[in-house]
Amino acid sequence: MEAEQRVALVTGATSGIGVEIARTLVADGLRVVVSGRSAERGAAVAEQLGDGAAFLPADLTEPGAAEALVEAILGSHGRLDVLVNNAAIDHTGPLLDTPAGEIRDTFETNVFAAIACLQAAGRAMRDGGRGGSIINVTSRLASIGVPSMAVYSASKGAMLALTTAAAVELAPWDIRVNAVAPGMTRTPLFEAWVGEQADPAATERQVAAAIPLQRIAAPGDVAAAVAFLASPGAAYITGTSIPVDGGYLAQ
C-alpha cells in the first residue's frame, strides 16, 4: 500500500447501499475496510471488490466493538481517513403499539453504534493529525413524517442532529462531518417490499410518480454523493446533509 493511500471504513457494507459505497471508494483509489455482522457475506463482498478492499466482521451493538474495529484498522493500515456510518436496521409499525424493546434495538444500531463509530474514528483522525471525513447515512425520513415509520425516523433524525453538532465540535482538527439522506432506493429491502404488494408493478409506478425525477434511486446515486463528501473536493464542506431523493424533499 502506498504511504499516501487513504483508508476508509464502511459499516453495514455487506449488502445494498453499503456495498456500492465501498465499490465506489475503491474505484476512487481508497483502501476500503468493509464491515458487517455476516462473515460469509462480508468475505464475498471483499473478494468481489478485489485487492482494494478487506473485510472485518463486527457486531457494532456489542460494547467496545467500534473501538476494536478502529484499532484493528490502525494496526493493519496505520491510518483511518474516512468513516461511512452506514450500518442500520429498518423498523416499521404503529407508534402507539411499538414495544419498548423494538425501540431500543433500533436505536442501538442506528444511533448508539453509529455514535460509537464516530467517536472511535474521530479519535483516530484527531490523533493521526491528518483530519478526515465522516459521513452519516441518514434518510429522507429524518425530515418528513410517514405513518408507521416514527421510530426509524426518530433514529435517523438523531443522526442528522449529531451530524451538525459533531461538525462544529470536530472542525478544529479538520474532521469534517456530513450526512447523505437517501430517498427510496432500489435495494434488496425495497425489492422485497415491492414484491409483497398485491400489484408490484403498479406500486413501483406509484412510488416513482411521487418523485420529481420520476424514478427510484439506484445505490450508485447514493454512493456518488458519499464519495464526493469523502473526497478532497469537499474539503470546505462540513455540517451539511445532501438529500439524494430525486427532489422529493423539495416539493
PDB file of C-alpha atoms in Angstrom:
ATOM      1  CA  MET A   1       0.000   0.000   0.000  1.00  0.00           C
ATOM      2  CA  GLU A   2       1.290   3.428  -0.900  1.00  0.00           C
ATOM      3  CA  ALA A   3       2.102   5.660   2.058  1.00  0.00           C
ATOM      4  CA  GLU A   4      -0.391   8.300   0.981  1.00  0.00           C
ATOM      5  CA  GLN A   5      -3.270   5.978   0.102  1.00  0.00           C
ATOM      6  CA  ARG A   6      -6.280   6.954   2.151  1.00  0.00           C
ATOM      7  CA  VAL A   7      -8.165   4.373   4.196  1.00  0.00           C
ATOM      8  CA  ALA A   8     -11.939   4.224   4.618  1.00  0.00           C
ATOM      9  CA  LEU A   9     -14.241   2.215   6.855  1.00  0.00           C
ATOM     10  CA  VAL A  10     -17.745   1.490   5.594  1.00  0.00           C
ATOM     11  CA  THR A  11     -20.073  -0.082   8.150  1.00  0.00           C
ATOM     12  CA  GLY A  12     -23.047  -2.164   7.104  1.00  0.00           C
ATOM     13  CA  ALA A  13     -21.238  -2.871   3.856  1.00  0.00           C
ATOM     14  CA  THR A  14     -22.297  -6.466   3.203  1.00  0.00           C
ATOM     15  CA  SER A  15     -25.417  -5.606   1.195  1.00  0.00           C
ATOM     16  CA  GLY A  16     -27.357  -2.870  -0.599  1.00  0.00           C
ATOM     17  CA  ILE A  17     -26.115   0.710  -0.491  1.00  0.00           C
ATOM     18  CA  GLY A  18     -23.103  -0.174   1.657  1.00  0.00           C
ATOM     19  CA  VAL A  19     -21.630  -2.465  -0.996  1.00  0.00           C
ATOM     20  CA  GLU A  20     -21.980   0.210  -3.663  1.00  0.00           C
ATOM     21  CA  ILE A  21     -20.391   2.836  -1.414  1.00  0.00           C
ATOM     22  CA  ALA A  22     -17.424   0.546  -0.819  1.00  0.00           C
ATOM     23  CA  ARG A  23     -17.143  -0.208  -4.543  1.00  0.00           C
ATOM     24  CA  THR A  24     -17.137   3.498  -5.423  1.00  0.00           C
ATOM     25  CA  LEU A  25     -14.499   4.368  -2.825  1.00  0.00           C
ATOM     26  CA  VAL A  26     -12.258   1.536  -4.067  1.00  0.00           C
ATOM     27  CA  ALA A  27     -12.641   2.906  -7.602  1.00  0.00           C
ATOM     28  CA  ASP A  28     -11.608   6.312  -6.263  1.00  0.00           C
ATOM     29  CA  GLY A  29      -8.325   4.813  -5.062  1.00  0.00           C
ATOM     30  CA  LEU A  30      -9.028   4.358  -1.355  1.00  0.00           C
ATOM     31  CA  ARG A  31      -8.185   1.273   0.639  1.00  0.00           C
ATOM     32  CA  VAL A  32     -11.608   0.250   1.991  1.00  0.00           C
ATOM     33  CA  VAL A  33     -12.424  -1.836   5.039  1.00  0.00           C
ATOM     34  CA  VAL A  34     -15.943  -3.220   4.797  1.00  0.00           C
ATOM     35  CA  SER A  35     -17.633  -4.282   7.997  1.00  0.00           C
ATOM     36  CA  GLY A  36     -20.801  -6.114   8.930  1.00  0.00           C
ATOM     37  CA  ARG A  37     -22.170  -8.934  11.035  1.00  0.00           C
ATOM     38  CA  SER A  38     -22.185 -11.662   8.389  1.00  0.00           C
ATOM     39  CA  ALA A  39     -18.727 -13.115   7.846  1.00  0.00           C
ATOM     40  CA  GLU A  40     -19.948 -15.064   4.814  1.00  0.00           C
ATOM     41  CA  ARG A  41     -21.434 -12.034   3.033  1.00  0.00           C
ATOM     42  CA  GLY A  42     -18.536  -9.819   4.067  1.00  0.00           C
ATOM     43  CA  ALA A  43     -15.908 -12.166   2.680  1.00  0.00           C
ATOM     44  CA  ALA A  44     -17.859 -12.393  -0.587  1.00  0.00           C
ATOM     45  CA  VAL A  45     -18.036  -8.596  -0.875  1.00  0.00           C
ATOM     46  CA  ALA A  46     -14.317  -8.178  -0.198  1.00  0.00           C
ATOM     47  CA  GLU A  47     -13.494 -10.805  -2.835  1.00  0.00           C
ATOM     48  CA  GLN A  48     -15.810  -9.077  -5.304  1.00  0.00           C
ATOM     49  CA  LEU A  49     -14.149  -5.694  -4.702  1.00  0.00           C
ATOM     50  CA  GLY A  50     -10.625  -7.065  -5.134  1.00  0.00           C
ATOM     51  CA  ASP A  51      -7.307  -6.001  -3.661  1.00  0.00           C
ATOM     52  CA  GLY A  52      -8.568  -2.561  -2.683  1.00  0.00           C
ATOM     53  CA  ALA A  53     -10.893  -3.964  -0.015  1.00  0.00           C
ATOM     54  CA  ALA A  54     -10.715  -6.054   3.135  1.00  0.00           C
ATOM     55  CA  PHE A  55     -13.440  -7.363   5.441  1.00  0.00           C
ATOM     56  CA  LEU A  56     -13.551  -7.130   9.228  1.00  0.00           C
ATOM     57  CA  PRO A  57     -16.560  -8.660  10.987  1.00  0.00           C
ATOM     58  CA  ALA A  58     -18.182  -6.675  13.791  1.00  0.00           C
ATOM     59  CA  ASP A  59     -21.433  -6.506  15.693  1.00  0.00           C
ATOM     60  CA  LEU A  60     -21.326  -2.807  16.460  1.00  0.00           C
ATOM     61  CA  THR A  61     -24.023  -3.088  19.127  1.00  0.00           C
ATOM     62  CA  GLU A  62     -21.572  -5.006  21.313  1.00  0.00           C
ATOM     63  CA  PRO A  63     -19.698  -2.924  23.939  1.00  0.00           C
ATOM     64  CA  GLY A  64     -16.244  -1.953  22.696  1.00  0.00           C
ATOM     65  CA  ALA A  65     -16.849  -3.288  19.170  1.00  0.00           C
ATOM     66  CA  ALA A  66     -16.392   0.071  17.432  1.00  0.00           C
ATOM     67  CA  GLU A  67     -13.151   0.773  19.288  1.00  0.00           C
ATOM     68  CA  ALA A  68     -11.818  -2.703  18.499  1.00  0.00           C
ATOM     69  CA  LEU A  69     -12.705  -2.299  14.828  1.00  0.00           C
ATOM     70  CA  VAL A  70     -10.876   1.023  14.526  1.00  0.00           C
ATOM     71  CA  GLU A  71      -7.874  -0.314  16.444  1.00  0.00           C
ATOM     72  CA  ALA A  72      -7.684  -3.265  14.028  1.00  0.00           C
ATOM     73  CA  ILE A  73      -7.709  -0.884  11.061  1.00  0.00           C
ATOM     74  CA  LEU A  74      -4.965   1.253  12.576  1.00  0.00           C
ATOM     75  CA  GLY A  75      -2.964  -1.883  13.286  1.00  0.00           C
ATOM     76  CA  SER A  76      -3.214  -3.185   9.733  1.00  0.00           C
ATOM     77  CA  HIS A  77      -3.292   0.061   7.726  1.00  0.00           C
ATOM     78  CA  GLY A  78      -1.736   2.648  10.017  1.00  0.00           C
ATOM     79  CA  ARG A  79      -4.402   5.300   9.430  1.00  0.00           C
ATOM     80  CA  LEU A  80      -8.113   5.996   9.027  1.00  0.00           C
ATOM     81  CA  ASP A  81      -9.241   8.883   6.845  1.00  0.00           C
ATOM     82  CA  VAL A  82     -12.900   8.225   6.100  1.00  0.00           C
ATOM     83  CA  LEU A  83     -15.762   6.732   8.088  1.00  0.00           C
ATOM     84  CA  VAL A  84     -19.085   5.974   6.412  1.00  0.00           C
ATOM     85  CA  ASN A  85     -21.662   5.289   9.115  1.00  0.00           C
ATOM     86  CA  ASN A  86     -23.993   3.178   7.000  1.00  0.00           C
ATOM     87  CA  ALA A  87     -24.989   0.283   9.282  1.00  0.00           C
ATOM     88  CA  ALA A  88     -28.673   0.450  10.205  1.00  0.00           C
ATOM     89  CA  ILE A  89     -31.780  -1.635  10.679  1.00  0.00           C
ATOM     90  CA  ASP A  90     -35.264  -0.856   9.441  1.00  0.00           C
ATOM     91  CA  HIS A  91     -38.345  -0.540  11.626  1.00  0.00           C
ATOM     92  CA  THR A  92     -41.998  -0.234  10.751  1.00  0.00           C
ATOM     93  CA  GLY A  93     -45.022  -0.443  12.996  1.00  0.00           C
ATOM     94  CA  PRO A  94     -47.745   1.642  14.642  1.00  0.00           C
ATOM     95  CA  LEU A  95     -46.071   4.099  17.005  1.00  0.00           C
ATOM     96  CA  LEU A  96     -48.532   3.737  19.875  1.00  0.00           C
ATOM     97  CA  ASP A  97     -48.154  -0.040  19.899  1.00  0.00           C
ATOM     98  CA  THR A  98     -44.404  -0.381  19.353  1.00  0.00           C
ATOM     99  CA  PRO A  99     -42.787  -2.310  22.237  1.00  0.00           C
ATOM    100  CA  ALA A 100     -40.002  -0.569  24.114  1.00  0.00           C
ATOM    101  CA  GLY A 101     -37.626  -3.389  23.185  1.00  0.00           C
ATOM    102  CA  GLU A 102     -38.054  -2.705  19.478  1.00  0.00           C
ATOM    103  CA  ILE A 103     -37.355   0.981  20.032  1.00  0.00           C
ATOM    104  CA  ARG A 104     -34.177   0.159  21.968  1.00  0.00           C
ATOM    105  CA  ASP A 105     -32.997  -2.299  19.318  1.00  0.00           C
ATOM    106  CA  THR A 106     -33.485   0.299  16.566  1.00  0.00           C
ATOM    107  CA  PHE A 107     -31.566   2.957  18.463  1.00  0.00           C
ATOM    108  CA  GLU A 108     -28.819   0.505  19.489  1.00  0.00           C
ATOM    109  CA  THR A 109     -27.843   0.023  15.847  1.00  0.00           C
ATOM    110  CA  ASN A 110     -28.941   3.234  14.158  1.00  0.00           C
ATOM    111  CA  VAL A 111     -27.782   5.691  16.821  1.00  0.00           C
ATOM    112  CA  PHE A 112     -25.680   4.284  19.666  1.00  0.00           C
ATOM    113  CA  ALA A 113     -23.462   2.067  17.489  1.00  0.00           C
ATOM    114  CA  ALA A 114     -23.066   4.884  14.960  1.00  0.00           C
ATOM    115  CA  ILE A 115     -22.057   7.326  17.692  1.00  0.00           C
ATOM    116  CA  ALA A 116     -19.508   4.819  18.992  1.00  0.00           C
ATOM    117  CA  CYS A 117     -18.046   4.510  15.489  1.00  0.00           C
ATOM    118  CA  LEU A 118     -17.910   8.276  15.111  1.00  0.00           C
ATOM    119  CA  GLN A 119     -16.119   8.594  18.451  1.00  0.00           C
ATOM    120  CA  ALA A 120     -13.567   5.881  17.716  1.00  0.00           C
ATOM    121  CA  ALA A 121     -12.884   7.070  14.172  1.00  0.00           C
ATOM    122  CA  GLY A 122     -12.814  10.705  15.250  1.00  0.00           C
ATOM    123  CA  ARG A 123     -10.174   9.993  17.871  1.00  0.00           C
ATOM    124  CA  ALA A 124      -8.052   8.158  15.292  1.00  0.00           C
ATOM    125  CA  MET A 125      -8.368  11.080  12.864  1.00  0.00           C
ATOM    126  CA  ARG A 126      -7.566  13.639  15.574  1.00  0.00           C
ATOM    127  CA  ASP A 127      -4.574  11.728  16.906  1.00  0.00           C
ATOM    128  CA  GLY A 128      -3.291  10.990  13.395  1.00  0.00           C
ATOM    129  CA  GLY A 129      -3.066  14.721  12.740  1.00  0.00           C
ATOM    130  CA  ARG A 130      -4.434  14.480   9.181  1.00  0.00           C
ATOM    131  CA  GLY A 131      -8.098  15.191   9.838  1.00  0.00           C
ATOM    132  CA  GLY A 132     -10.676  13.183   7.969  1.00  0.00           C
ATOM    133  CA  SER A 133     -14.210  12.841   6.708  1.00  0.00           C
ATOM    134  CA  ILE A 134     -17.151  11.248   8.496  1.00  0.00           C
ATOM    135  CA  ILE A 135     -20.333  10.643   6.510  1.00  0.00           C
ATOM    136  CA  ASN A 136     -23.528   9.551   8.240  1.00  0.00           C
ATOM    137  CA  VAL A 137     -26.075   7.818   6.027  1.00  0.00           C
ATOM    138  CA  THR A 138     -29.429   9.065   7.303  1.00  0.00           C
ATOM    139  CA  SER A 139     -32.716   9.128   5.364  1.00  0.00           C
ATOM    140  CA  ARG A 140     -35.325  11.438   3.904  1.00  0.00           C
ATOM    141  CA  LEU A 141     -37.376  10.182   6.869  1.00  0.00           C
ATOM    142  CA  ALA A 142     -35.179  12.263   9.177  1.00  0.00           C
ATOM    143  CA  SER A 143     -37.029  15.280   7.761  1.00  0.00           C
ATOM    144  CA  ILE A 144     -40.570  14.091   6.968  1.00  0.00           C
ATOM    145  CA  GLY A 145     -43.322  12.133   8.677  1.00  0.00           C
ATOM    146  CA  VAL A 146     -44.589   8.821   7.297  1.00  0.00           C
ATOM    147  CA  PRO A 147     -47.121   6.657   9.158  1.00  0.00           C
ATOM    148  CA  SER A 148     -45.594   3.523  10.707  1.00  0.00           C
ATOM    149  CA  MET A 149     -42.036   4.873  10.371  1.00  0.00           C
ATOM    150  CA  ALA A 150     -41.831   7.049  13.510  1.00  0.00           C
ATOM    151  CA  VAL A 151     -39.232   5.019  15.406  1.00  0.00           C
ATOM    152  CA  TYR A 152     -36.960   4.682  12.389  1.00  0.00           C
ATOM    153  CA  SER A 153     -37.445   8.376  11.581  1.00  0.00           C
ATOM    154  CA  ALA A 154     -36.504   9.332  15.137  1.00  0.00           C
ATOM    155  CA  SER A 155     -33.303   7.301  14.939  1.00  0.00           C
ATOM    156  CA  LYS A 156     -32.302   8.945  11.658  1.00  0.00           C
ATOM    157  CA  GLY A 157     -33.305  12.364  12.956  1.00  0.00           C
ATOM    158  CA  ALA A 158     -30.946  11.833  15.878  1.00  0.00           C
ATOM    159  CA  MET A 159     -28.118  11.136  13.432  1.00  0.00           C
ATOM    160  CA  LEU A 160     -28.943  14.265  11.466  1.00  0.00           C
ATOM    161  CA  ALA A 161     -28.726  16.359  14.648  1.00  0.00           C
ATOM    162  CA  LEU A 162     -25.478  14.624  15.606  1.00  0.00           C
ATOM    163  CA  THR A 163     -24.018  15.472  12.201  1.00  0.00           C
ATOM    164  CA  THR A 164     -24.353  19.235  12.650  1.00  0.00           C
ATOM    165  CA  ALA A 165     -23.176  19.228  16.267  1.00  0.00           C
ATOM    166  CA  ALA A 166     -20.193  16.967  15.583  1.00  0.00           C
ATOM    167  CA  ALA A 167     -19.193  19.041  12.549  1.00  0.00           C
ATOM    168  CA  VAL A 168     -18.783  22.128  14.716  1.00  0.00           C
ATOM    169  CA  GLU A 169     -17.046  20.332  17.573  1.00  0.00           C
ATOM    170  CA  LEU A 170     -14.554  18.413  15.417  1.00  0.00           C
ATOM    171  CA  ALA A 171     -13.737  21.222  12.980  1.00  0.00           C
ATOM    172  CA  PRO A 172     -10.608  22.334  14.907  1.00  0.00           C
ATOM    173  CA  TRP A 173      -8.976  19.009  13.953  1.00  0.00           C
ATOM    174  CA  ASP A 174     -10.061  19.321  10.302  1.00  0.00           C
ATOM    175  CA  ILE A 175     -12.508  16.454  10.747  1.00  0.00           C
ATOM    176  CA  ARG A 176     -15.495  17.070   8.503  1.00  0.00           C
ATOM    177  CA  VAL A 177     -18.873  15.552   9.392  1.00  0.00           C
ATOM    178  CA  ASN A 178     -21.676  15.425   6.843  1.00  0.00           C
ATOM    179  CA  ALA A 179     -24.743  13.361   6.059  1.00  0.00           C
ATOM    180  CA  VAL A 180     -26.306  11.812   2.983  1.00  0.00           C
ATOM    181  CA  ALA A 181     -30.075  11.321   3.135  1.00  0.00           C
ATOM    182  CA  PRO A 182     -31.309   8.745   0.617  1.00  0.00           C
ATOM    183  CA  GLY A 183     -34.881   8.609  -0.563  1.00  0.00           C
ATOM    184  CA  MET A 184     -36.457   5.449  -1.959  1.00  0.00           C
ATOM    185  CA  THR A 185     -33.534   3.367  -3.232  1.00  0.00           C
ATOM    186  CA  ARG A 186     -33.540   0.125  -5.194  1.00  0.00           C
ATOM    187  CA  THR A 187     -32.035  -2.136  -2.541  1.00  0.00           C
ATOM    188  CA  PRO A 188     -32.863  -5.775  -1.707  1.00  0.00           C
ATOM    189  CA  LEU A 189     -35.078  -4.439   1.101  1.00  0.00           C
ATOM    190  CA  PHE A 190     -37.006  -2.268  -1.363  1.00  0.00           C
ATOM    191  CA  GLU A 191     -37.343  -5.122  -3.846  1.00  0.00           C
ATOM    192  CA  ALA A 192     -38.664  -7.417  -1.108  1.00  0.00           C
ATOM    193  CA  TRP A 193     -41.223  -4.805  -0.038  1.00  0.00           C
ATOM    194  CA  VAL A 194     -42.409  -4.232  -3.605  1.00  0.00           C
ATOM    195  CA  GLY A 195     -42.670  -7.975  -4.133  1.00  0.00           C
ATOM    196  CA  GLU A 196     -45.038  -8.281  -1.173  1.00  0.00           C
ATOM    197  CA  GLN A 197     -47.563  -5.848  -2.683  1.00  0.00           C
ATOM    198  CA  ALA A 198     -50.730  -7.023  -4.456  1.00  0.00           C
ATOM    199  CA  ASP A 199     -49.573  -5.365  -7.696  1.00  0.00           C
ATOM    200  CA  PRO A 200     -45.785  -4.858  -7.539  1.00  0.00           C
ATOM    201  CA  ALA A 201     -45.538  -3.071 -10.892  1.00  0.00           C
ATOM    202  CA  ALA A 202     -48.310  -0.626 -10.002  1.00  0.00           C
ATOM    203  CA  THR A 203     -46.741   0.023  -6.595  1.00  0.00           C
ATOM    204  CA  GLU A 204     -43.376   0.798  -8.177  1.00  0.00           C
ATOM    205  CA  ARG A 205     -45.001   3.188 -10.654  1.00  0.00           C
ATOM    206  CA  GLN A 206     -46.841   4.930  -7.828  1.00  0.00           C
ATOM    207  CA  VAL A 207     -43.641   5.363  -5.812  1.00  0.00           C
ATOM    208  CA  ALA A 208     -41.742   6.751  -8.804  1.00  0.00           C
ATOM    209  CA  ALA A 209     -44.593   9.114  -9.682  1.00  0.00           C
ATOM    210  CA  ALA A 210     -44.265  10.820  -6.279  1.00  0.00           C
ATOM    211  CA  ILE A 211     -40.623  11.705  -7.010  1.00  0.00           C
ATOM    212  CA  PRO A 212     -39.930  14.798  -9.155  1.00  0.00           C
ATOM    213  CA  LEU A 213     -37.253  12.984 -11.178  1.00  0.00           C
ATOM    214  CA  GLN A 214     -39.770  10.189 -11.746  1.00  0.00           C
ATOM    215  CA  ARG A 215     -37.502   7.296 -10.802  1.00  0.00           C
ATOM    216  CA  ILE A 216     -36.329   5.341  -7.800  1.00  0.00           C
ATOM    217  CA  ALA A 217     -32.700   5.874  -6.817  1.00  0.00           C
ATOM    218  CA  ALA A 218     -30.035   3.327  -7.640  1.00  0.00           C
ATOM    219  CA  PRO A 219     -27.491   2.523  -4.894  1.00  0.00           C
ATOM    220  CA  GLY A 220     -24.864   4.192  -7.097  1.00  0.00           C
ATOM    221  CA  ASP A 221     -26.703   7.514  -6.794  1.00  0.00           C
ATOM    222  CA  VAL A 222     -26.201   7.434  -3.035  1.00  0.00           C
ATOM    223  CA  ALA A 223     -22.635   6.141  -3.313  1.00  0.00           C
ATOM    224  CA  ALA A 224     -21.677   9.033  -5.608  1.00  0.00           C
ATOM    225  CA  ALA A 225     -22.778  11.587  -3.018  1.00  0.00           C
ATOM    226  CA  VAL A 226     -20.877   9.773  -0.277  1.00  0.00           C
ATOM    227  CA  ALA A 227     -17.751   9.588  -2.435  1.00  0.00           C
ATOM    228  CA  PHE A 228     -17.911  13.317  -3.115  1.00  0.00           C
ATOM    229  CA  LEU A 229     -18.120  14.152   0.592  1.00  0.00           C
ATOM    230  CA  ALA A 230     -15.174  11.804   1.224  1.00  0.00           C
ATOM    231  CA  SER A 231     -13.077  13.450  -1.491  1.00  0.00           C
ATOM    232  CA  PRO A 232     -10.611  16.354  -1.291  1.00  0.00           C
ATOM    233  CA  GLY A 233     -13.077  18.258  -3.483  1.00  0.00           C
ATOM    234  CA  ALA A 234     -15.369  18.559  -0.463  1.00  0.00           C
ATOM    235  CA  ALA A 235     -12.618  19.883   1.813  1.00  0.00           C
ATOM    236  CA  TYR A 236     -14.607  23.002   2.741  1.00  0.00           C
ATOM    237  CA  ILE A 237     -17.949  21.245   3.283  1.00  0.00           C
ATOM    238  CA  THR A 238     -18.989  20.218   6.788  1.00  0.00           C
ATOM    239  CA  GLY A 239     -22.171  20.111   8.824  1.00  0.00           C
ATOM    240  CA  THR A 240     -24.450  19.615   5.824  1.00  0.00           C
ATOM    241  CA  SER A 241     -26.872  16.939   4.666  1.00  0.00           C
ATOM    242  CA  ILE A 242     -27.237  16.094   0.997  1.00  0.00           C
ATOM    243  CA  PRO A 243     -30.663  14.681   0.084  1.00  0.00           C
ATOM    244  CA  VAL A 244     -30.335  12.001  -2.592  1.00  0.00           C
ATOM    245  CA  ASP A 245     -34.045  11.707  -3.214  1.00  0.00           C
ATOM    246  CA  GLY A 246     -34.770  12.873  -6.753  1.00  0.00           C
ATOM    247  CA  GLY A 247     -36.220  16.142  -5.449  1.00  0.00           C
ATOM    248  CA  TYR A 248     -38.726  14.556  -3.040  1.00  0.00           C
ATOM    249  CA  LEU A 249     -37.946  16.890  -0.142  1.00  0.00           C
ATOM    250  CA  ALA A 250     -38.011  19.936  -2.426  1.00  0.00           C
ATOM    251  CA  GLN A 251     -41.748  19.559  -3.056  1.00  0.00           C
TER     252      GLN A 251
END
